[in-house]
Amino acid sequence: MLDADFFRRWMTAAAAAVDREADRLTELDSPIGDADHGSNLKRGFTAVREVVEAEAPETPGAVLTLAGRQLISKVGGASGPLYGTLLRRTGKALGDAAEVSQPELAEALRAGVAAVAQLGGAAAGDKTMLDALIPAADALDESFDVARAAAEKGALATTPMQARKGRASYLGERSIGHQDPGATSSALLIAALAEVAGG
Ligand code: ADP
Ligand code: MG
């Protein structure tokens, strides 16, 4: 079973991964965006780490809803509200249980991913974070490592896609041939989850 401490460690590991990879995320956002994805997420997840440590929410659902609210208030641009919605909606789906099972987390994450799709109007294949998140949430029924692999594969698969949502879509066919920054950061988020589950 996964308790609040597990979810706090997930957010801390996600913040560390975003710190480590911020330059790469910004580099990916320069040919098909405005070169701010790394700095956006770094600001957001630094705030998440701080608030989660300071307030130490006592349930898995409370950790994720607090983290989501923080992302929405601290990150401008498309990705703040989208990632904020992902975590908030996933947290809400977990309810107020003190511990949740892996299948319960998988189901809650699918509710979070569906809320992202609804908010942003994107679907699989549109070259967004959903291309990593949808396969990861589906694979999480199997294992954390399978989910991590699915997210990484999903992020790589965005390269040949033409963007149909977000800033990259303004480039039309010129968005083809570049990996999507948001799908890449989503793969980091899932990798942080697998890391915490494995260690
Ligand atoms: P901005 O595009 O406002 O500069 P970021 O650079 O932080 O915001 O985030 C860009 C990422 O957000 C994209 O790579 C993409 O994955 C994701 N994104 C943008 N629009 C959408 C959308 N409508 N639905 C899902 N994800 C989206
Ligand atoms: Mg950007």
XYZ file of N, CA and C and ligand atoms in Angstrom:
625
model
N 0.842 -1.204 0.000
C 0.000 0.000 0.000
C 0.878 1.255 0.000
N 0.338 2.330 -0.555
C 1.089 3.578 -0.717
C 0.506 4.635 0.226
N 1.338 5.180 1.090
C 0.844 6.151 2.066
C 1.262 7.587 1.701
N 0.906 8.534 2.553
C 1.199 9.946 2.264
C 2.703 10.178 2.107
N 3.496 9.466 2.907
C 4.943 9.631 2.811
C 5.449 9.246 1.417
N 4.892 8.165 0.870
C 5.247 7.746 -0.495
C 4.961 8.881 -1.485
N 3.798 9.505 -1.358
C 3.427 10.567 -2.300
C 4.274 11.825 -2.090
N 4.640 12.092 -0.842
C 5.534 13.242 -0.605
C 6.892 12.976 -1.250
N 7.361 11.711 -1.113
C 8.655 11.382 -1.731
C 8.570 11.440 -3.260
N 7.422 11.070 -3.811
C 7.239 11.190 -5.264
C 7.401 12.651 -5.694
N 6.763 13.567 -5.000
C 6.854 14.996 -5.373
C 8.289 15.514 -5.219
N 8.992 15.060 -4.172
C 10.383 15.470 -3.978
C 11.268 14.933 -5.108
N 11.028 13.666 -5.483
C 11.807 13.060 -6.573
C 11.489 13.738 -7.904
N 10.238 14.120 -8.097
C 9.864 14.824 -9.335
C 10.564 16.178 -9.392
N 10.607 16.881 -8.258
C 11.285 18.184 -8.220
C 12.772 18.030 -8.536
N 13.386 16.967 -8.005
C 14.810 16.729 -8.275
C 15.040 16.426 -9.758
N 14.146 15.634 -10.346
C 14.290 15.281 -11.769
C 14.119 16.522 -12.646
N 13.159 17.361 -12.302
C 12.936 18.586 -13.076
C 14.145 19.522 -12.952
N 14.707 19.622 -11.755
C 15.929 20.409 -11.556
C 17.051 19.937 -12.470
N 17.241 18.613 -12.440
C 18.318 17.978 -13.201
C 18.125 18.185 -14.704
N 16.886 18.103 -15.179
C 16.600 18.090 -16.618
C 16.053 19.410 -17.146
N 16.043 20.449 -16.310
C 15.405 21.713 -16.718
C 16.000 22.266 -18.021
N 17.326 22.203 -18.152
C 17.942 22.755 -19.365
C 17.495 21.998 -20.608
N 17.429 20.670 -20.478
C 17.008 19.862 -21.623
C 15.547 20.159 -21.984
N 14.700 20.326 -20.991
C 13.283 20.622 -21.267
C 13.147 21.971 -21.970
N 13.942 22.930 -21.554
C 13.898 24.241 -22.200
C 14.455 24.165 -23.624
N 15.504 23.357 -23.804
C 16.047 23.163 -25.163
C 15.008 22.546 -26.095
N 14.266 21.548 -25.582
C 13.225 20.926 -26.407
C 12.114 21.925 -26.735
N 11.880 22.874 -25.839
C 10.821 23.874 -26.030
C 11.295 25.030 -26.908
N 12.576 25.004 -27.361
C 12.965 26.173 -28.172
C 12.614 26.046 -29.654
N 12.838 24.875 -30.323
C 12.431 24.861 -31.741
C 10.915 24.872 -31.949
N 10.146 24.322 -31.022
C 8.690 24.232 -31.254
C 7.880 24.974 -30.179
N 8.544 25.846 -29.434
C 7.825 26.595 -28.398
C 8.526 27.898 -28.110
N 8.517 28.290 -26.847
C 9.097 29.578 -26.467
C 10.194 29.438 -25.414
N 10.773 28.244 -25.356
C 11.967 28.003 -24.527
C 11.774 28.346 -23.050
N 10.627 27.942 -22.516
C 10.427 28.198 -21.083
C 9.959 26.968 -20.299
N 9.861 25.815 -20.951
C 9.249 24.673 -20.249
C 10.061 24.236 -19.025
N 11.398 24.214 -19.171
C 12.240 23.827 -18.033
C 12.123 24.814 -16.880
N 12.186 26.106 -17.194
C 12.106 27.099 -16.116
C 10.701 27.135 -15.510
N 9.675 26.962 -16.327
C 8.298 26.896 -15.796
C 8.180 25.777 -14.764
N 8.617 24.583 -15.164
C 8.427 23.429 -14.269
C 9.360 23.490 -13.070
N 10.534 24.057 -13.273
C 11.460 24.173 -12.147
C 10.861 25.071 -11.068
N 10.316 26.187 -11.478
C 9.666 27.095 -10.534
C 8.494 26.391 -9.838
N 7.705 25.672 -10.632
C 6.522 25.001 -10.085
C 6.864 23.888 -9.109
N 7.774 23.013 -9.505
C 8.064 21.861 -8.643
C 8.934 22.234 -7.439
N 9.709 23.306 -7.559
C 10.412 23.798 -6.370
C 9.390 24.236 -5.329
N 8.356 24.944 -5.789
C 7.286 25.384 -4.881
C 6.520 24.182 -4.319
N 6.295 23.180 -5.158
C 5.602 21.969 -4.701
C 6.407 21.295 -3.592
N 7.697 21.122 -3.835
C 8.553 20.474 -2.833
C 8.490 21.236 -1.504
N 8.580 22.547 -1.586
C 8.575 23.362 -0.360
C 7.260 23.240 0.401
N 6.153 23.366 -0.320
C 4.859 23.373 0.377
C 4.524 21.986 0.922
N 4.913 20.950 0.183
C 4.625 19.580 0.639
C 5.462 19.256 1.884
N 6.699 19.743 1.906
C 7.524 19.529 3.105
C 7.005 20.354 4.289
N 6.615 21.585 4.017
C 6.172 22.466 5.106
C 4.838 22.013 5.699
N 3.903 21.646 4.822
C 2.560 21.327 5.318
C 2.375 19.847 5.618
N 3.256 19.003 5.079
C 3.200 17.551 5.299
C 1.764 17.003 5.337
N 1.034 17.099 4.225
C -0.344 16.590 4.196
C -0.380 15.115 4.591
N -1.468 14.725 5.238
C -1.485 13.404 5.869
C -2.106 12.285 5.059
N -2.660 12.598 3.895
C -3.185 11.512 3.049
C -2.621 11.660 1.635
N -2.577 10.559 0.865
C -2.126 10.630 -0.526
C -2.908 11.656 -1.336
N -4.233 11.661 -1.152
C -5.066 12.598 -1.899
C -4.722 14.044 -1.569
N -4.469 14.312 -0.287
C -4.149 15.690 0.136
C -2.792 16.137 -0.404
N -1.828 15.216 -0.487
C -0.510 15.571 -1.049
C -0.673 16.032 -2.494
N -1.405 15.238 -3.282
C -1.525 15.556 -4.715
C -2.394 16.787 -4.965
N -3.458 16.969 -4.183
C -4.278 18.168 -4.423
C -3.499 19.433 -4.038
N -2.735 19.367 -2.963
C -1.907 20.516 -2.575
C -0.867 20.810 -3.665
N -0.214 19.760 -4.156
C 0.796 19.939 -5.209
C 0.158 20.540 -6.462
N -1.008 20.044 -6.818
C -1.698 20.547 -8.010
C -2.064 22.015 -7.882
N -2.580 22.385 -6.713
C -2.943 23.794 -6.489
C -1.725 24.699 -6.608
N -0.611 24.204 -6.099
C 0.630 24.963 -6.133
C 1.088 25.178 -7.577
N 1.013 24.126 -8.394
C 1.425 24.255 -9.799
C 0.542 25.269 -10.527
N -0.754 25.206 -10.254
C -1.664 26.136 -10.932
C -1.332 27.579 -10.551
N -0.984 27.811 -9.284
C -0.730 29.198 -8.884
C 0.676 29.673 -9.236
N 1.639 28.760 -9.386
C 3.031 29.197 -9.596
C 3.512 29.143 -11.046
N 2.863 28.328 -11.886
C 3.378 28.152 -13.243
C 2.475 28.830 -14.256
N 3.034 29.793 -14.961
C 2.299 30.394 -16.062
C 2.358 29.459 -17.251
N 1.781 29.854 -18.345
C 1.864 29.033 -19.542
C 0.882 27.888 -19.505
N 0.932 27.096 -20.543
C -0.032 26.003 -20.694
C 0.189 24.911 -19.660
N 1.455 24.638 -19.364
C 1.729 23.418 -18.601
C 1.341 23.515 -17.124
N 1.305 24.723 -16.533
C 0.954 24.849 -15.117
C -0.464 24.390 -14.824
N -1.451 24.992 -15.485
C -2.827 24.538 -15.279
C -3.037 23.072 -15.654
N -2.334 22.605 -16.695
C -2.527 21.215 -17.131
C -1.939 20.242 -16.109
N -0.685 20.459 -15.694
C -0.087 19.587 -14.661
C -0.814 19.753 -13.327
N -1.227 20.977 -13.031
C -1.963 21.218 -11.792
C -3.265 20.428 -11.772
N -3.957 20.448 -12.899
C -5.208 19.688 -13.024
C -4.944 18.194 -12.906
N -3.870 17.737 -13.531
C -3.519 16.309 -13.443
C -3.400 15.873 -11.977
N -2.613 16.623 -11.211
C -2.362 16.204 -9.824
C -3.579 16.434 -8.934
N -4.268 17.536 -9.158
C -5.442 17.828 -8.338
C -6.549 16.806 -8.561
N -6.790 16.495 -9.809
C -7.874 15.551 -10.134
C -7.511 14.136 -9.690
N -6.225 13.768 -9.841
C -5.773 12.454 -9.363
C -5.936 12.382 -7.848
N -5.549 13.453 -7.163
C -5.673 13.504 -5.701
C -7.116 13.412 -5.262
N -7.976 14.113 -5.972
C -9.402 14.088 -5.629
C -9.952 12.670 -5.788
N -9.511 11.989 -6.843
C -9.993 10.623 -7.086
C -9.511 9.654 -6.003
N -8.414 9.978 -5.344
C -7.916 9.098 -4.265
C -8.707 9.289 -2.973
N -9.470 10.367 -2.904
C -10.309 10.596 -1.727
C -9.484 10.860 -0.482
N -9.993 10.439 0.679
C -9.262 10.728 1.916
C -8.698 9.481 2.581
N -8.471 8.433 1.778
C -7.876 7.206 2.315
C -6.462 7.485 2.824
N -6.068 6.828 3.906
C -4.725 6.994 4.457
C -3.684 6.263 3.613
N -4.128 5.186 2.956
C -3.252 4.401 2.077
C -4.047 3.999 0.844
N -3.352 3.927 -0.285
C -4.030 3.482 -1.511
C -3.207 2.371 -2.163
N -3.894 1.525 -2.923
C -3.190 0.446 -3.618
C -2.695 0.953 -4.977
N -1.807 0.181 -5.594
C -1.309 0.555 -6.917
C -2.443 0.599 -7.954
N -3.360 -0.399 -7.990
C -4.485 -0.289 -8.934
C -5.370 0.933 -8.664
N -5.516 1.303 -7.395
C -6.301 2.516 -7.091
C -5.592 3.759 -7.619
N -4.272 3.791 -7.483
C -3.524 4.923 -8.031
C -3.656 4.955 -9.550
N -3.569 3.780 -10.192
C -3.689 3.720 -11.656
C -5.038 4.290 -12.100
N -6.089 3.895 -11.400
C -7.423 4.371 -11.765
C -7.547 5.883 -11.537
N -7.011 6.354 -10.423
C -7.069 7.791 -10.117
C -6.270 8.590 -11.150
N -5.116 8.048 -11.544
C -4.290 8.742 -12.538
C -5.025 8.844 -13.880
N -5.773 7.804 -14.218
C -6.557 7.867 -15.459
C -7.618 8.961 -15.372
N -8.184 9.158 -14.193
C -9.153 10.260 -14.019
C -8.439 11.601 -14.176
N -7.221 11.691 -13.647
C -6.427 12.918 -13.789
C -6.083 13.194 -15.245
N -5.691 12.149 -15.951
C -5.325 12.291 -17.366
C -6.555 12.710 -18.184
N -7.696 12.134 -17.857
C -8.939 12.504 -18.568
C -9.263 13.985 -18.332
N -8.988 14.480 -17.127
C -9.249 15.897 -16.829
C -8.307 16.805 -17.625
N -7.067 16.353 -17.829
C -6.116 17.119 -18.658
C -6.625 17.188 -20.096
N -7.103 16.054 -20.601
C -7.620 15.997 -21.979
C -8.826 16.929 -22.122
N -9.657 16.952 -21.097
C -10.844 17.797 -21.158
C -10.466 19.279 -21.102
N -9.561 19.623 -20.202
C -9.163 21.024 -20.058
C -8.482 21.556 -21.321
N -7.553 20.744 -21.872
C -6.761 21.225 -23.004
C -7.344 20.860 -24.359
N -8.352 20.026 -24.367
C -8.985 19.624 -25.631
C -8.091 18.784 -26.525
N -7.053 18.167 -25.964
C -6.143 17.353 -26.776
C -6.468 15.866 -26.615
N -6.008 15.088 -27.574
C -6.197 13.636 -27.540
C -4.860 12.974 -27.862
N -4.808 11.665 -27.720
C -3.602 10.914 -28.081
C -3.229 11.230 -29.524
N -1.933 11.433 -29.789
C -1.476 11.693 -31.145
C -1.378 13.162 -31.499
N -1.773 14.053 -30.573
C -1.705 15.495 -30.836
C -0.352 16.103 -30.470
N 0.602 15.258 -30.046
C 1.954 15.706 -29.683
C 1.903 16.589 -28.435
N 1.397 16.026 -27.360
C 1.373 16.746 -26.072
C 1.776 15.779 -24.965
N 1.748 16.299 -23.750
C 2.018 15.489 -22.564
C 1.131 14.245 -22.492
N -0.044 14.308 -23.117
C -0.954 13.155 -23.082
C -0.350 11.929 -23.764
N 0.539 12.149 -24.717
C 1.140 11.008 -25.420
C 2.072 10.194 -24.526
N 2.517 10.772 -23.432
C 3.267 10.001 -22.422
C 2.333 9.550 -21.297
N 1.402 10.431 -20.917
C 0.564 10.151 -19.731
C -0.459 9.050 -19.980
N -1.070 9.033 -21.152
C -2.120 8.028 -21.406
C -1.535 6.609 -21.345
N -0.467 6.310 -22.095
C 0.082 4.944 -21.991
C 0.618 4.618 -20.596
N 1.153 5.622 -19.902
C 1.677 5.360 -18.552
C 0.553 4.992 -17.593
N -0.540 5.749 -17.643
C -1.665 5.470 -16.727
C -2.263 4.099 -17.027
N -2.298 3.736 -18.307
C -2.819 2.401 -18.656
C -1.888 1.303 -18.154
N -0.578 1.529 -18.292
C 0.407 0.499 -17.924
C 0.597 0.369 -16.414
N 0.142 1.349 -15.674
C 0.362 1.332 -14.220
C -0.389 0.190 -13.534
N -1.412 -0.356 -14.185
C -2.063 -1.547 -13.624
C -1.065 -2.697 -13.529
N -0.129 -2.715 -14.474
C 0.834 -3.816 -14.529
C 1.959 -3.620 -13.511
N 2.722 -2.529 -13.670
C 3.771 -2.238 -12.676
C 4.291 -0.817 -12.869
N 4.993 -0.316 -11.852
C 5.590 1.017 -11.942
C 6.637 1.068 -13.058
N 7.420 -0.010 -13.181
C 8.470 0.001 -14.211
C 7.896 -0.052 -15.619
N 6.816 -0.814 -15.797
C 6.172 -0.871 -17.117
C 5.580 0.506 -17.447
N 5.042 1.174 -16.438
C 4.501 2.528 -16.650
C 5.616 3.497 -17.044
N 6.758 3.391 -16.370
C 7.886 4.264 -16.712
C 8.320 4.043 -18.169
N 8.443 2.767 -18.560
C 8.853 2.451 -19.937
C 7.816 2.959 -20.943
N 6.543 2.820 -20.595
C 5.477 3.263 -21.506
C 5.521 4.782 -21.684
N 5.791 5.510 -20.604
C 5.856 6.973 -20.694
C 7.051 7.406 -21.542
N 8.186 6.731 -21.347
C 9.377 7.094 -22.128
C 9.163 6.811 -23.615
N 8.565 5.655 -23.900
C 8.261 5.297 -25.294
C 7.280 6.318 -25.885
N 6.283 6.692 -25.096
C 5.292 7.667 -25.550
C 5.920 9.017 -25.854
N 6.869 9.437 -25.018
C 7.542 10.723 -25.238
C 8.368 10.670 -26.532
N 9.108 9.561 -26.726
C 9.912 9.427 -27.953
C 9.026 9.411 -29.199
N 7.859 8.802 -29.058
C 6.942 8.673 -30.208
C 6.351 10.007 -30.646
N 6.538 11.080 -29.843
C 6.004 12.389 -30.272
C 6.866 13.021 -31.374
N 8.113 12.561 -31.523
C 9.023 13.213 -32.490
C 8.439 13.305 -33.903
N 7.962 12.185 -34.478
C 7.436 12.301 -35.841
C 6.026 12.900 -35.936
N 5.418 13.226 -34.823
C 4.039 13.755 -34.868
C 4.012 15.228 -35.243
N 2.898 15.635 -35.838
C 2.637 17.061 -36.047
C 1.753 17.544 -34.896
N 2.168 18.661 -34.270
C 1.427 19.161 -33.107
C 0.065 19.708 -33.530
N -0.955 19.306 -32.783
C -2.302 19.819 -33.061
C -2.853 20.670 -31.920
N -2.080 20.766 -30.820
C -2.520 21.589 -29.689
C -1.337 22.380 -29.146
N -1.630 23.460 -28.463
C -0.572 24.236 -27.825
C 0.216 25.056 -28.826
N 1.216 25.744 -28.274
C 2.069 26.630 -29.049
C 2.709 25.955 -30.268
N 3.134 24.693 -30.105
C 3.814 23.987 -31.199
C 2.908 23.822 -32.419
N 1.593 23.832 -32.206
C 0.673 23.639 -33.334
C 0.718 24.821 -34.304
N 1.175 25.998 -33.829
C 1.272 27.154 -34.729
C 2.278 26.895 -35.854
N 3.198 25.948 -35.599
C 4.235 25.666 -36.592
C 3.758 24.709 -37.685
N 2.602 24.121 -37.504
C 2.105 23.171 -38.503
C 3.093 22.051 -38.736
N 3.398 21.795 -40.013
C 4.290 20.680 -40.356
C 5.703 20.861 -39.809
N 6.079 22.097 -39.534
C 7.431 22.336 -39.003
C 7.601 21.833 -37.573
N 6.508 21.431 -36.954
C 6.637 20.835 -35.606
C 7.099 19.379 -35.684
N 7.037 18.796 -36.859
C 7.466 17.408 -37.047
C 8.988 17.310 -36.889
N 9.440 16.235 -36.222
C 10.879 16.004 -36.086
C 11.454 16.488 -34.764
N 10.607 16.979 -33.880
C 11.068 17.435 -32.564
C 10.267 16.740 -31.464
N 10.982 16.288 -30.439
C 10.296 15.643 -29.312
C 9.544 16.699 -28.485
N 8.329 16.348 -28.076
C 7.519 17.303 -27.320
C 8.054 17.495 -25.894
N 8.271 18.746 -25.495
C 8.791 18.982 -24.139
C 7.855 18.491 -23.032
N 6.555 18.709 -23.184
C 5.612 18.292 -22.141
C 5.527 16.770 -22.003
N 5.592 16.064 -23.126
C 5.610 14.597 -23.046
C 6.894 14.125 -22.360
N 7.968 14.875 -22.591
C 9.253 14.524 -21.974
C 9.213 14.749 -20.465
N 8.622 15.874 -20.034
C 8.534 16.103 -18.585
C 7.551 15.137 -17.937
N 6.521 14.740 -18.660
C 5.599 13.735 -18.107
C 6.318 12.410 -17.875
N 7.191 12.056 -18.793
C 7.975 10.826 -18.608
C 8.868 10.948 -17.372
N 9.375 12.153 -17.095
C 10.178 12.366 -15.873
C 9.333 12.174 -14.616
N 8.113 12.672 -14.678
C 7.208 12.554 -13.526
C 6.904 11.083 -13.219
N 6.684 10.306 -14.272
C 6.390 8.875 -14.090
C 7.663 8.125 -13.674
N 8.803 8.533 -14.210
C 10.069 7.906 -13.796
C 10.341 8.165 -12.320
N 10.003 9.369 -11.847
C 10.175 9.688 -10.416
C 9.281 8.794 -9.560
N 8.078 8.521 -10.049
C 7.158 7.632 -9.347
C 7.739 6.214 -9.254
N 8.255 5.737 -10.378
C 8.827 4.385 -10.404
C 10.063 4.305 -9.516
N 10.837 5.379 -9.508
C 12.044 5.439 -8.679
C 11.683 5.318 -7.194
N 10.676 6.062 -6.770
C 10.248 6.034 -5.377
C 9.654 4.659 -5.016
N 8.935 4.078 -5.971
C 8.330 2.755 -5.727
C 9.390 1.656 -5.640
N 10.465 1.845 -6.429
C 11.507 0.811 -6.490
C 12.486 0.880 -5.335
N 12.692 2.054 -4.799
C 13.688 2.171 -3.751
C 13.027 2.373 -2.404
P 3.718 27.190 -23.025
O 3.404 26.376 -24.232
O 2.561 28.039 -22.590
O 5.002 27.927 -23.147
P 5.115 25.135 -21.535
O 6.254 25.419 -22.438
O 5.418 25.123 -20.071
O 3.889 26.123 -21.807
O 4.490 23.708 -21.882
C 4.411 23.245 -23.208
C 3.860 21.834 -23.195
O 2.515 21.831 -22.732
C 3.804 21.186 -24.557
O 5.037 20.562 -24.867
C 2.668 20.185 -24.439
O 3.122 18.908 -24.010
C 1.826 20.757 -23.337
N 0.567 21.270 -23.882
C 0.352 22.443 -24.498
N -0.950 22.571 -24.840
C -1.565 21.435 -24.428
C -2.919 20.947 -24.468
N -3.907 21.674 -25.013
N -3.176 19.725 -23.937
C -2.184 18.996 -23.363
N -0.897 19.400 -23.274
C -0.593 20.597 -23.815
Mg 6.823 27.033 -23.525
